[in-house]
Coordinates of C-alpha atoms in Angstrom, one line a residue:
Chain A
M223 CA 88.7 89.1 126.7
L224 CA 89.6 91.1 123.7
T225 CA 93.0 89.7 122.6
R226 CA 93.7 91.8 119.3
I227 CA 92.9 94.7 116.5
D228 CA 91.0 92.5 114.5
H229 CA 90.4 94.7 111.7
I230 CA 89.4 98.8 111.0
G231 CA 86.4 99.0 109.0
I232 CA 87.0 101.9 106.2
A233 CA 83.7 102.7 104.2
C234 CA 84.4 103.9 100.7
K235 CA 82.3 104.9 97.5
D236 CA 83.9 102.2 94.8
L237 CA 85.3 99.2 96.4
D238 CA 87.5 98.2 93.0
A239 CA 89.1 101.8 93.3
T240 CA 89.9 101.6 96.7
V241 CA 91.4 98.2 96.8
E242 CA 93.5 99.2 94.1
F243 CA 94.8 102.4 96.0
Y244 CA 95.6 100.2 98.6
R245 CA 97.4 97.8 96.2
A246 CA 99.3 100.6 94.6
T247 CA 100.4 102.5 97.4
Y248 CA 101.2 100.0 99.8
G249 CA 101.1 96.7 98.0
F250 CA 98.2 95.2 100.2
E251 CA 96.7 92.4 98.5
V252 CA 92.9 91.1 98.9
F253 CA 92.6 88.3 101.1
H254 CA 88.7 87.8 101.1
T255 CA 85.9 89.5 99.3
E256 CA 82.3 89.2 100.1
V257 CA 78.5 90.5 99.9
N258 CA 76.7 90.9 103.2
E259 CA 73.1 91.2 102.4
E260 CA 72.4 91.9 105.8
Q261 CA 74.7 94.3 106.9
G262 CA 74.0 95.6 103.2
V263 CA 77.9 95.9 102.1
R264 CA 80.2 94.3 99.5
E265 CA 83.6 94.1 101.5
A266 CA 87.2 93.4 101.0
M267 CA 89.6 92.1 103.4
L268 CA 93.2 92.9 103.6
K269 CA 95.1 91.1 105.8
I270 CA 98.2 93.1 107.3
N271 CA 99.8 91.0 109.9
E272 CA 99.1 87.9 112.3
T273 CA 98.7 88.7 115.9
S274 CA 99.9 87.2 119.3
D275 CA 96.7 85.6 119.7
G276 CA 97.0 83.2 116.8
G277 CA 94.5 85.5 114.7
A278 CA 95.1 88.3 112.3
S279 CA 94.6 92.1 111.9
Y280 CA 93.0 93.5 108.3
L281 CA 91.6 96.3 107.1
Q282 CA 88.0 95.9 105.8
L283 CA 86.7 98.0 103.0
L284 CA 83.0 98.5 102.9
E285 CA 81.0 99.4 99.9
P286 CA 77.4 100.0 100.9
I287 CA 75.0 98.1 98.3
R288 CA 72.2 99.6 99.4
E289 CA 71.9 103.7 100.2
D290 CA 69.8 102.8 103.3
S291 CA 72.4 100.4 104.8
A292 CA 74.1 101.2 107.7
V293 CA 77.1 102.1 106.0
G294 CA 75.2 103.9 103.2
K295 CA 73.7 106.7 105.4
W296 CA 77.1 106.9 107.4
L297 CA 78.9 107.4 104.3
A298 CA 76.1 109.7 103.0
K299 CA 76.8 112.1 106.2
N300 CA 80.4 111.7 106.6
G301 CA 82.3 110.6 103.2
E302 CA 84.9 108.2 103.0
G303 CA 86.7 107.2 106.1
V304 CA 87.0 104.8 109.0
H305 CA 83.5 103.7 109.9
H306 CA 84.5 101.3 112.8
I307 CA 87.0 99.6 114.6
A308 CA 86.7 95.5 115.7
F309 CA 88.6 93.8 118.4
G310 CA 89.0 90.1 118.5
T311 CA 87.9 87.8 121.4
A312 CA 87.4 83.6 121.5
D313 CA 83.8 84.7 122.9
V314 CA 81.8 87.1 121.7
D315 CA 78.8 86.2 123.4
G316 CA 80.1 86.5 127.1
D317 CA 82.1 89.6 126.1
S318 CA 79.2 91.4 125.0
E319 CA 77.0 90.4 127.7
A320 CA 79.6 91.8 130.5
I321 CA 80.2 94.7 128.3
R322 CA 76.5 95.4 128.2
D323 CA 76.0 94.6 132.2
K324 CA 78.4 97.5 132.4
G325 CA 75.9 100.0 130.6
V326 CA 77.5 100.1 127.3
R327 CA 74.6 99.3 124.8
V328 CA 75.0 96.6 122.3
L329 CA 73.4 96.8 119.3
Y330 CA 72.5 93.5 118.6
E331 CA 70.5 91.3 121.3
Q332 CA 72.5 88.1 119.6
P333 CA 75.7 88.3 117.5
R334 CA 75.3 88.2 113.5
I335 CA 77.2 86.9 110.8
G336 CA 80.3 89.0 109.9
S337 CA 83.3 88.8 107.2
M338 CA 84.5 85.1 106.7
G339 CA 81.8 83.5 108.8
S340 CA 82.9 85.5 111.8
R341 CA 80.0 86.1 114.6
I342 CA 79.9 90.2 115.3
T343 CA 78.3 92.7 117.6
F344 CA 78.6 96.1 117.7
L345 CA 78.8 98.6 120.7
H346 CA 77.3 102.2 120.4
P347 CA 79.4 104.7 119.6
K348 CA 77.8 107.3 122.1
D349 CA 79.0 105.2 124.7
C350 CA 82.4 104.7 123.4
H351 CA 83.9 107.9 123.2
G352 CA 82.5 108.6 119.8
V353 CA 84.1 104.9 118.2
L354 CA 81.5 102.4 116.7
T355 CA 83.2 99.4 118.0
E356 CA 82.7 96.0 116.8
L357 CA 83.3 92.7 118.4
V358 CA 84.5 89.8 116.6
T359 CA 84.7 85.8 117.0
S360 CA 86.4 84.4 113.7
A361 CA 84.8 81.1 112.4
P362 CA 86.0 77.9 113.6
A363 CA 88.4 77.5 110.6
E364 CA 89.7 81.0 111.5
Q365 CA 89.8 80.9 115.1
P366 CA 93.0 81.4 116.9
E367 CA 93.8 78.2 119.5
H368 CA 94.5 79.3 122.9
Chain B
M43 CA 107.2 97.7 103.4
L44 CA 104.5 98.1 105.9
T45 CA 104.2 95.3 108.1
R46 CA 101.7 95.8 110.8
I47 CA 98.7 97.8 112.0
D48 CA 100.9 100.1 114.2
H49 CA 98.2 101.9 116.0
I50 CA 94.8 103.5 115.8
G51 CA 94.9 107.2 116.5
I52 CA 91.5 108.2 118.7
A53 CA 90.4 111.9 119.7
C54 CA 89.5 112.6 123.0
K55 CA 88.0 115.5 124.7
D56 CA 89.5 113.9 128.6
L57 CA 92.1 111.6 128.5
D58 CA 91.9 109.9 131.6
A59 CA 87.8 109.6 131.4
T60 CA 88.9 107.9 127.9
V61 CA 91.7 105.5 129.8
E62 CA 89.3 104.8 132.2
F63 CA 86.6 103.7 129.8
Y64 CA 89.0 101.5 127.9
R65 CA 90.3 100.0 130.7
A66 CA 86.7 99.4 132.7
T67 CA 85.2 98.3 129.9
Y68 CA 87.7 95.9 127.9
G69 CA 90.4 95.3 130.6
F70 CA 93.1 97.6 128.3
E71 CA 95.6 98.9 130.6
V72 CA 98.3 102.1 129.7
F73 CA 101.3 100.7 128.2
H74 CA 102.8 104.2 128.0
T75 CA 101.9 108.0 128.4
E76 CA 103.5 111.4 127.3
V77 CA 102.8 115.0 126.1
N78 CA 104.2 115.8 122.6
E79 CA 104.5 119.6 122.6
E80 CA 105.2 119.4 118.8
Q81 CA 101.9 117.3 117.8
G82 CA 100.2 119.7 120.6
V83 CA 98.9 116.6 122.4
R84 CA 98.5 114.4 125.5
E85 CA 98.2 110.6 124.8
A86 CA 98.2 107.2 126.1
M87 CA 99.2 104.3 124.2
L88 CA 97.3 101.1 125.3
K89 CA 99.1 97.6 124.0
I90 CA 96.5 95.2 122.3
N91 CA 98.5 92.8 120.6
E92 CA 101.9 91.7 119.5
T93 CA 102.4 91.5 116.0
S94 CA 104.0 88.8 113.3
D95 CA 106.5 91.6 112.3
G96 CA 108.2 91.7 116.0
G97 CA 106.0 95.1 116.7
A98 CA 103.0 95.7 118.5
S99 CA 99.5 97.3 117.8
Y100 CA 98.3 99.8 120.2
L101 CA 95.1 102.3 120.8
Q102 CA 96.6 105.6 120.8
L103 CA 94.1 108.0 122.4
L104 CA 95.0 111.8 122.3
E105 CA 93.8 115.0 123.9
P106 CA 94.9 118.1 122.3
I107 CA 96.7 120.6 124.7
R108 CA 96.3 123.5 122.6
E109 CA 92.9 124.0 120.7
D110 CA 94.9 125.2 117.6
S111 CA 96.6 122.0 117.3
A112 CA 95.9 119.6 114.5
V113 CA 94.1 117.2 116.9
G114 CA 92.5 120.2 118.5
K115 CA 91.0 121.6 115.4
W116 CA 89.8 118.0 114.2
L117 CA 88.4 117.4 117.5
A118 CA 86.1 120.7 117.2
K119 CA 85.1 120.0 113.9
N120 CA 84.2 115.9 114.4
G121 CA 83.8 115.4 117.9
E122 CA 85.6 112.3 119.6
G123 CA 86.3 109.3 117.1
V124 CA 88.7 107.8 115.1
H125 CA 91.6 110.7 114.2
H126 CA 93.7 108.0 111.8
I127 CA 95.4 104.6 111.6
A128 CA 99.1 104.2 111.2
F129 CA 100.9 101.5 109.5
G130 CA 104.3 100.1 111.1
T131 CA 107.5 100.0 109.0
A132 CA 111.2 99.2 109.4
D133 CA 112.0 102.2 107.1
V134 CA 109.5 105.2 107.3
D135 CA 112.0 107.5 105.1
G136 CA 112.0 105.1 102.1
D137 CA 108.5 104.1 102.2
S138 CA 107.5 107.8 102.5
E139 CA 109.4 108.9 99.6
A140 CA 108.3 105.8 97.4
I141 CA 104.5 107.0 98.1
R142 CA 105.2 110.3 97.5
D143 CA 106.9 109.4 93.9
K144 CA 103.0 107.7 93.8
G145 CA 101.4 111.2 93.7
V146 CA 100.2 110.7 97.4
R147 CA 100.6 113.9 99.4
V148 CA 103.0 113.4 102.5
L149 CA 102.7 116.0 105.0
Y150 CA 106.1 116.5 106.2
E151 CA 109.1 117.1 104.4
Q152 CA 111.3 114.8 106.7
P153 CA 109.7 112.5 109.3
R154 CA 108.8 113.9 113.2
I155 CA 108.9 112.4 116.5
G156 CA 106.1 110.2 117.5
S157 CA 105.2 108.2 120.5
M158 CA 108.2 106.4 122.5
G159 CA 110.6 107.9 120.6
S160 CA 109.1 106.5 116.7
R161 CA 109.8 108.3 113.6
I162 CA 106.3 109.3 111.7
T163 CA 104.8 110.9 108.7
F164 CA 101.3 111.2 107.5
L165 CA 99.7 110.8 104.7
H166 CA 97.0 113.2 103.1
P167 CA 93.4 111.7 104.0
K168 CA 92.1 113.5 100.5
D169 CA 94.7 111.3 98.8
C170 CA 94.2 108.2 100.9
H171 CA 89.9 107.8 100.5
G172 CA 89.5 110.0 103.2
V173 CA 91.5 108.1 106.0
L174 CA 94.3 110.0 107.7
T175 CA 97.1 107.7 107.1
E176 CA 100.1 107.5 109.6
L177 CA 103.4 105.5 109.0
V178 CA 105.8 104.8 111.8
T179 CA 108.9 103.2 112.6
S180 CA 109.7 102.7 116.1
A181 CA 112.5 103.7 117.8
P182 CA 115.9 101.0 118.0
A183 CA 114.6 100.2 121.2
E184 CA 111.2 99.2 120.1
Q185 CA 112.2 98.1 116.7
P186 CA 111.1 95.0 115.7
E187 CA 113.9 92.5 114.3
H188 CA 114.2 91.1 110.9

């Protein structure tokens, strides 16, 4: 069951400049940074609030490290902006299978590693009214209790 | 101070079909519907989780009721997808003034009426790394306590 807005993924050309925009304009601070080689991005997570399922909602700022990464190609086509939205669940495996069974294309055969050790998958935007949609289960240390 | 992700605004061509997609795929239910004549939209709010500031996070599904509305023009250009993101604050007036003073263009001189009687304003996406950004103060009955 999807129990929270986990994050909004925002593609940017210059991660440091975008982090500074969010800090200077709104006071949002960086909670975590990492490079995800598989996804081809350098990213910063800004924690905005905690959520009623014991998790939290973040902005995820994404700068491609390769032009041929998914985010790199998206940025070249669309320019900076909202790249995807992500819902949090305790069971990304079960939920993605159930959603696949409803005829929505799930982009990964098995969940992959996302921010902060989470397990993630994506749903095809053409099956989701134009919205690239991610499902996330937080890593055990970050996992909300139920 | 911005204390939550209040909602993600998603533009769609057919509100009823999009509501049904979110219900059938994820189990999200409609919390509220309304027509906002000034904004030129028919909308549905789907409540996803509550937030640590006493508010909540929603998906806001938006169908234009006029082609020349902001959402109608955006949809004609971009197709269905994420139209804007919104941060919740107890003081949209003060925060929008402070942000204006930092050189970010605020689109309304004074906040206008948004979903569920909230007071809202928007920041120019070109000043926000491509993200159309809304600030929201909930109506008193919906206002988080501090």
